[in-house]
Amino acid sequence: MSEKRKLPDPSAIKEEILAKYPPKIARKRAKSMVVVDKELDQEVQSNVRTIPGIITQRGCCYAGCKGVVLGPTRDIVNLVHGPIGCSFYAWLTRRNQTDPGETGDNYMNYCFSTDMQDDNIVFGGEKKLKQAIREVVENFKPKAIGIFSTCPVGLIGDDVHTVAREMKAEFNDEINIFGFSCEGYKGVSQSAGHHIANNQLMRHVVGRDDTPPEAKYNVNLLGEYNIGGDAFEIDRVFEMCGINIIGTFSGNSTMQQFENSHMADLNLVMCHRSINYVAEMMETKFGIPWMKVNFIGGEATAKSMRKIAQYFEDDALSAKVEEVIAAELPAVKAAAQAVKPVTDGKLAMMFVGGSRAHHYQELFAEMGMTTVSAGYEFAHRDDYEGRKVLPTIKVDADSRNIEELKVTQDETRYNPRKSEEQLKALEEKGLEFSEYKGMYNEMADQSLIVDDISHWEADKLIEFYKPDIFCAGIKEKYVVQKWGVPLKQLHSYDYGGPYAGFEGAKNFYADIERMLDTSIWKKIKAPWLAKTDEDNCICAEYVA
Amino acid sequence: MSEKRKLPDPSAIKEEILAKYPPKIARKRAKSMVVVDKELDQEVQSNVRTIPGIITQRGCCYAGCKGVVLGPTRDIVNLVHGPIGCSFYAWLTRRNQTDPGETGDNYMNYCFSTDMQDDNIVFGGEKKLKQAIREVVENFKPKAIGIFSTCPVGLIGDDVHTVAREMKAEFNDEINIFGFSCEGYKGVSQSAGHHIANNQLMRHVVGRDDTPPEAKYNVNLLGEYNIGGDAFEIDRVFEMCGINIIGTFSGNSTMQQFENSHMADLNLVMCHRSINYVAEMMETKFGIPWMKVNFIGGEATAKSMRKIAQYFEDDALSAKVEEVIAAELPAVKAAAQAVKPVTDGKLAMMFVGGSRAHHYQELFAEMGMTTVSAGYEFAHRDDYEGRKVLPTIKVDADSRNIEELKVTQDETRYNPRKSEEQLKALEEKGLEFSEYKGMYNEMADQSLIVDDISHWEADKLIEFYKPDIFCAGIKEKYVVQKWGVPLKQLHSYDYGGPYAGFEGAKNFYADIERMLDTSIWKKIKAPWLAKTDEDNCICAEYVA
Amino acid sequence: MLLRHTPTEIKEREALTVNPAKTCQPVGAMYAALGVHGCLPHSHGSQGCCSYHRSALTRHYKDPIMAGTSSFTEGSSVFGGQANLLAALTNMFTIYDPDLVAVHTTCLSETIGDDIPQIVKKAFDDKKIPEGKKVIYCNTPSYVGSHITGFANMCTGIVKGLVEHTGVAKDQVNILPGWVEPSDMREMKRIAKDMNVDICMFPDTDGAVDTPQLGEYKMYPDGGARVEDIATAGDSIKTLACGKWASEDAAKLLDRQFKVPYETIDIPVGLEATDRFVQALAKAAGVKVPDSFITERGRLVDVITDMSQYLHGKKVAIFGDPDQLIPMVEFLLALDMIPTHVISGTPGKAFTAKIQELCAEKAPNVNVKNGAQADMYLLHQWIKNEPVDLLLGNTYGKYIARDEDIPFVRYGFPILDRVGHSFFPTVGYTGGMRLLELILGALMDRQERDAPEIKTELVM
Amino acid sequence: MLLRHTPTEIKEREALTVNPAKTCQPVGAMYAALGVHGCLPHSHGSQGCCSYHRSALTRHYKDPIMAGTSSFTEGSSVFGGQANLLAALTNMFTIYDPDLVAVHTTCLSETIGDDIPQIVKKAFDDKKIPEGKKVIYCNTPSYVGSHITGFANMCTGIVKGLVEHTGVAKDQVNILPGWVEPSDMREMKRIAKDMNVDICMFPDTDGAVDTPQLGEYKMYPDGGARVEDIATAGDSIKTLACGKWASEDAAKLLDRQFKVPYETIDIPVGLEATDRFVQALAKAAGVKVPDSFITERGRLVDVITDMSQYLHGKKVAIFGDPDQLIPMVEFLLALDMIPTHVISGTPGKAFTAKIQELCAEKAPNVNVKNGAQADMYLLHQWIKNEPVDLLLGNTYGKYIARDEDIPFVRYGFPILDRVGHSFFPTVGYTGGMRLLELILGALMDRQERDAPEIKTELVM
């Protein structure tokens, strides 16, 4: 079946879903469920509180803060100040790969905690935190220590920032110690944590090392977390093109890279949601422009590389990039063709994170698959509708108390990499700076966007769409699969990957083909129950 | 408990055992069950037919022939002519270890068979045998090929010797090909096979290579099969003493060693039963004297090494040997002492093979353990009573048709290593040539010798003696252990070893201590059944 | 090295925990609640807790794990979580229609001091809970005890919330299985059935977290202890509490409140603990142990007698939860293996004392520690100082096993990288055989891996 | 290298067998006979045969294996074995007091042409057989077929010797389990029981070769099919013959002689073969398949859906016996694994045809051979020419696995170096889960062994 299925109109099922809710909740959820009609330039309600009792995908502020920039950085000891669980659950459960070599520091396989006990809650935990930091130094002597606050910390009034300052002094400023006020209850999702993490990164790390890079073309990659080795593949492509990545925020990353990252001439943003602040702040403070890129998909990768070359305005570089693309892209396209007999015309749904639910639509499209419904877990309106709506976003109570770090031009080091004129000229050539257009604009009409999808909603939508594949996270995986629908984890890649860049695209095609082509889906129903082939399993008709 | 238990008189249990048998059988078995009374210088009936239907330990002629000299030799292809089973069961089931180095030939991990089918039985198997030999050469190009006859071969009249001759010619005598008429039904046990194997060894192998050895002292070790690496340990001891072993019959052995073995100046016999013929024939043909040795036990090893040094009449060698003993023996004695708290005073029974049931009594004695009953599986009277009875042994129908190879002095190469006078002189110094005194003379009075013990007899004797350990083979192991009595396999060493030499003795002590000290024996009975500690398991009182 | 910063030299620590051998209470409460049929667990705290616990259980069982959260915001943490919990209860019953909701707290709501009983009472008073539906709850402050404590607290919560006093005696024995796998609970029920003993077991996750693939998702699987059955626990003859840490509190409450006497026994792991379990059950129910158990037991003993040479004297390092470690250490000793390092992050003085008592004769030098700073970092350091032949513990152990090249058998919670634990029991005599097969497999594979060609054995 | 003389280049062979994937008939007859309670197998031939067969079975089961032998001498092979067999029967009944003796022949007695029925008749006529004792027998010429043929022949011998025609129909189904482990027979009985189907299963080695350690040796263990039960097989509704090679002959005889219709089905290894087994049993007995089987099955399917990514596309080499290989290959295909090399020393044209039919769609290039020269030497050469990700077979496979560094799962007969096969079934849905656990364990251990540190995964 090579021609795409016409998308069914989900309005009815949307109503059916909402009908189950108490009126107030129905009204609220309605705004987060948008049947796309681009004519209307719709608003997608997002970054709002999850309704208590609703079974959500979302995690907390701490998770976002620990996970986003310093969790994936190998040479800092990330000490969690709180009861044991917060640190335990964040222990190796995100697949940020890192390559410390034979001898480099790598604390990412470790889990550090103050393991707060009731007396710490009653009498305060600062003393224990200080002692824990001393024991970290005694046992590990790391370059840097980050302190992560968990729910009770704020409530009992432990001041991690003061403790950090004092301990930094105690060790004669030889160890960079700083804290994060990322208590789990802050904000409405992981997103608040990203913001808090980014602020501290700018405060305590970026700009500490002014060593000029040796390479000709220097960039930072922002919002790339090296899940399953994505960053390694991207590095491979950049190396072939002769472009130097100073710092990747954050995958296979080190403190030194961050400290030196302000020396780059361009910031490339992968996951707009989790890190656009840093790009913004680095432009304000150091004059580094940023562009949105996407390395998910062969074409997307080629497009992004071309944009970068264009930015540096060097024909040799552009030529090199074209050369690389010519060497790599055909194999990717061939791979896509190869899987189409199995994938073409199949339906996908994806509800995950803050950018993957958008980026992966392109990858599926390359296989001839249609995304009928998608949504983010912790995104903001600009991630759906594009940055143009930023001015119109009302800051609610939950966001208001997340610090907005005000940065200003660095007296000595501010240096606009491109003049206003140059930027304008480049924009005329089609480059876009400080811009992200969002998921909405790339979704087909009549497709359904659902922000912060809940279990009930997902269940009903599976029933309605009978998708061939569903993309989400570990909490959803086995629920969806019990419906006979394979679920691809887009947080952990189901322990596969890389999926970024040219090699990654090929891996993804192969994995999806494998999932759609797995025999067991056709054998789910006990033969003595099976009436017709058709009801062997609800997905049989698509995986055949 | 340090003082030995007085041996109980087994006469009554012997009668009880015999009472179960039909009279004729009872009369026959009575002669094979001897309550030792050395005053009487008793006869131990052995090497007689096993009574049909009696559950015996014994195997067949083929097993003895394949197992004894060429099975453990790595660079010959041993091709079994017969149905698949005979070759399959002999495939890696004996633990003859071998060290071919990185590149040396080693066919011991392989199983070769003509896999006779019914048409071969009907129309004869010689054609298939020839073709199989051609395919062996085509696939492996070995130095030598041995052909082993199984039951049907003799009956259908396949002539493996003619086939061997013809094929040897077909390959221009470049491959040493010879056969064995070792049909399973020949003789009464494996022993017949040993004899047949030894004859062919003398005919086709020994003496083919007259290269003079470089070492000063050259011996052969006969009847040592390198089970669990015994021969490796013995080699270690000989090397330290500066004595060269040309050939070990058969462990870690090669054809070349056998071909050159007639250049040795002394033959040392470990397992008298399986190979004394070869010693005899090599003396007659080449003039090499032989002595019985025993490397099972620290003292035994020391004693044997001293005898060898004495034979060569060289003070330097004797000094070296004493030096080695002084370096090795104390640790062995210490090890024996160390296990005594567990082993001292315990009772052992052993029924196995043709020499181990004798040799291992010494090893147990070193641990303070008493052998209350023992017997061989396939020995002859001389193995019990000593070679002095050889002249008096009547050759019965079953032995008569096992070829007695007559060898004569080799015209060119016969060379008595010692003159009559020299030998007499050495004998006066206490050396014994061509002599073996047998097990009987070393057993305590009132101990019970049982030749070719049957399942029924073993069962009753366990009930009677309640031994702390029972030594036999794999077929007996789990039967005996179901009685709560640990069984030590003396064919396979339960996949342990080495047990020979100084290191081996220490291994054996440790293994026996472990077996006697294993907690589970005390937990056999379900606690809701257990009345008193005493009946927790029938062996509890000894393993405590 | 994966854990390249772990030094051999051990420095005293009093504040820092590295690579914990425990997690916090709520996940245990969630797991226990899943062992009640028709129950939707609810985490009263920030979203993250619920997300983390669901993820951990999902990875361990590779099965759906559902739970609600009060989704605290900064506001709720200032003004208290009552509004959130009330809303949550309304929404869960409206949207997900469970028979009951099992609320547990978190460090957040505990620190704030939310009064759960009062809030739940209000929910009923305000008619927010549909007719016939139930709400049970327990306090699970994350900064006290461990995940095991949370499990124990929810067991108590189940008794508090569901057991009724009818006064009509019931000829049945309560079994509190402790924190074991669904396969283990299934096996305990099989044992009771074969002994013709009626039991009331809760929690019971058999069929709740190891659900079949039928092409159709059931939010409330067929498994789990039935509310109506649990209700009768107050009428039982006796309670067998498996595991002092996980089950004793609930048993005590049944005794105090319903006069059901209890006996605390070990989880039936290994030969002797199973002997005691079987006998305790027979005694409680006044039945004879059927002969079939002599056979089952005899099979286990037989494997041990047959394979003892591969086990005898092997040194073992083990970490996990007290209720598992105690009978497992006893089993290792019965196999003549040598418990060498024993670690549990779960506090409780009784633990080290018990382990030392068990090891007194055969492994007097055992290193044992539990509670504060009893973590896998210390275990790893102990191993560097005294190497072992086998490591037993949850999936995190594989980082140590790889660095130190130690044969590794996965045992405990969580197991994130293999299947089997939820399908095949490790309790009972059969479970003992499974443990033996796993341990022997690990040791014999290693022997074969390390054997030079000369020493390669066909028969073992 | 352990098998250093095995070249990659394959040369046609027509006479030489190297490293066989079979053994000869008598051991199968002996194993089948052990599946009858109170039976003492007897080997009519040289001592060596009996000794070898007992040793092989003993090593595989690590349990006592008893049998008698006619202890042929050269004399007997010239004058015939009648005297030996008569003496043997007298002695065995006198000394070992079995309920019955099951005589099988050897290449020796077959070549001589001993007439067993006549000799046994004489034994009865001469009153050498005590009152009420029985003697059954079959011919097992070692130079025909394989160990499987011998098993099949003794199954026929059991029917010939023990089944009676009472004429009274019995509401039961005969199950000829085929050559499977005692654990498998136990599981088949469990399945029938849970389906409320009365069965008559023989042979049944459950409790016969996996006996408990009770501190007391029983020459005739409690297990084994009872003579009086086997006697009723002629009154059954139907016979399910598991495995064409091992069971069909006996089923045909039951049909011919007692008009009991039969259906030959695969041994229930894996998902689909178990589906057919369960349905065939339900159909034969006219019962509905209970829902509990939907759950059992669903659990197996669930593991497959969960773990499929580790199995999909992996190449497998497998050797063993036809009745096992056919459903196992079908199972591998259901797992999306790729059967690449399939070898059985047991002859029978139907085999290769069946394997090719199964593999036609998903593994059309499968190498398959059985019978003459279908040996492990050829398998090894095939592997050298086309490497695989997994090797499945008996213990002898480990020499290939080590040389070629291939993950190895022990499956089939004999298994001489591990325990488990006699305790845990590989048949039925549960058996399928065990197979999956073993296969996944081997593959995932290898992935972890070969993963660079960067790629080490906590969760899998």
mmCIF file of N, CA, C and O in Angstrom, chain C residues 98 156 158 162 174 178 342 378 393 402 435 447:
data_model
loop_
_atom_site.group_PDB
_atom_site.id
_atom_site.type_symbol
_atom_site.label_atom_id
_atom_site.label_comp_id
_atom_site.label_asym_id
_atom_site.label_seq_id
_atom_site.Cartn_x
_atom_site.Cartn_y
_atom_site.Cartn_z
ATOM 1 N N PRO C 98 -11.245 2.499 39.686
ATOM 2 C CA PRO C 98 -10.703 1.376 40.461
ATOM 3 C C PRO C 98 -11.690 0.955 41.547
ATOM 4 O O PRO C 98 -12.614 1.703 41.862
ATOM 5 N N THR C 156 0.526 -2.996 56.351
ATOM 6 C CA THR C 156 -0.234 -2.550 57.520
ATOM 7 C C THR C 156 -1.442 -1.734 57.076
ATOM 8 O O THR C 156 -2.552 -1.906 57.593
ATOM 9 N N ILE C 158 -3.087 -2.076 54.393
ATOM 10 C CA ILE C 158 -4.091 -3.002 53.861
ATOM 11 C C ILE C 158 -4.903 -3.595 55.015
ATOM 12 O O ILE C 158 -6.129 -3.649 54.978
ATOM 13 N N LEU C 162 -8.747 -2.805 55.128
ATOM 14 C CA LEU C 162 -9.580 -3.806 54.467
ATOM 15 C C LEU C 162 -10.026 -4.967 55.347
ATOM 16 O O LEU C 162 -11.023 -5.625 55.061
ATOM 17 N N ASN C 174 -3.398 -16.967 57.447
ATOM 18 C CA ASN C 174 -2.923 -15.798 56.702
ATOM 19 C C ASN C 174 -1.455 -15.985 56.353
ATOM 20 O O ASN C 174 -0.661 -16.397 57.196
ATOM 21 N N GLY C 178 5.678 -11.246 52.158
ATOM 22 C CA GLY C 178 6.836 -10.366 52.126
ATOM 23 C C GLY C 178 7.099 -9.908 50.703
ATOM 24 O O GLY C 178 6.378 -10.272 49.781
ATOM 25 N N VAL C 342 28.382 -9.199 53.045
ATOM 26 C CA VAL C 342 26.921 -9.096 53.028
ATOM 27 C C VAL C 342 26.515 -7.654 53.314
ATOM 28 O O VAL C 342 26.891 -7.101 54.344
ATOM 29 N N LEU C 378 30.904 0.468 49.331
ATOM 30 C CA LEU C 378 31.628 -0.254 50.392
ATOM 31 C C LEU C 378 31.782 -1.730 49.998
ATOM 32 O O LEU C 378 32.860 -2.309 50.122
ATOM 33 N N GLY C 393 23.189 -10.381 43.554
ATOM 34 C CA GLY C 393 22.507 -9.129 43.861
ATOM 35 C C GLY C 393 21.737 -8.604 42.665
ATOM 36 O O GLY C 393 21.643 -9.278 41.630
ATOM 37 N N ARG C 402 31.655 -6.881 36.376
ATOM 38 C CA ARG C 402 32.479 -6.681 35.180
ATOM 39 C C ARG C 402 33.862 -6.150 35.547
ATOM 40 O O ARG C 402 34.879 -6.674 35.096
ATOM 41 N N LEU C 435 17.688 -21.639 42.098
ATOM 42 C CA LEU C 435 18.854 -20.884 42.581
ATOM 43 C C LEU C 435 20.131 -21.685 42.333
ATOM 44 O O LEU C 435 21.135 -21.148 41.874
ATOM 45 N N GLN C 447 34.332 -21.743 35.133
ATOM 46 C CA GLN C 447 35.369 -22.781 35.120
ATOM 47 C C GLN C 447 35.730 -23.131 33.676
ATOM 48 O O GLN C 447 36.903 -23.213 33.321
#
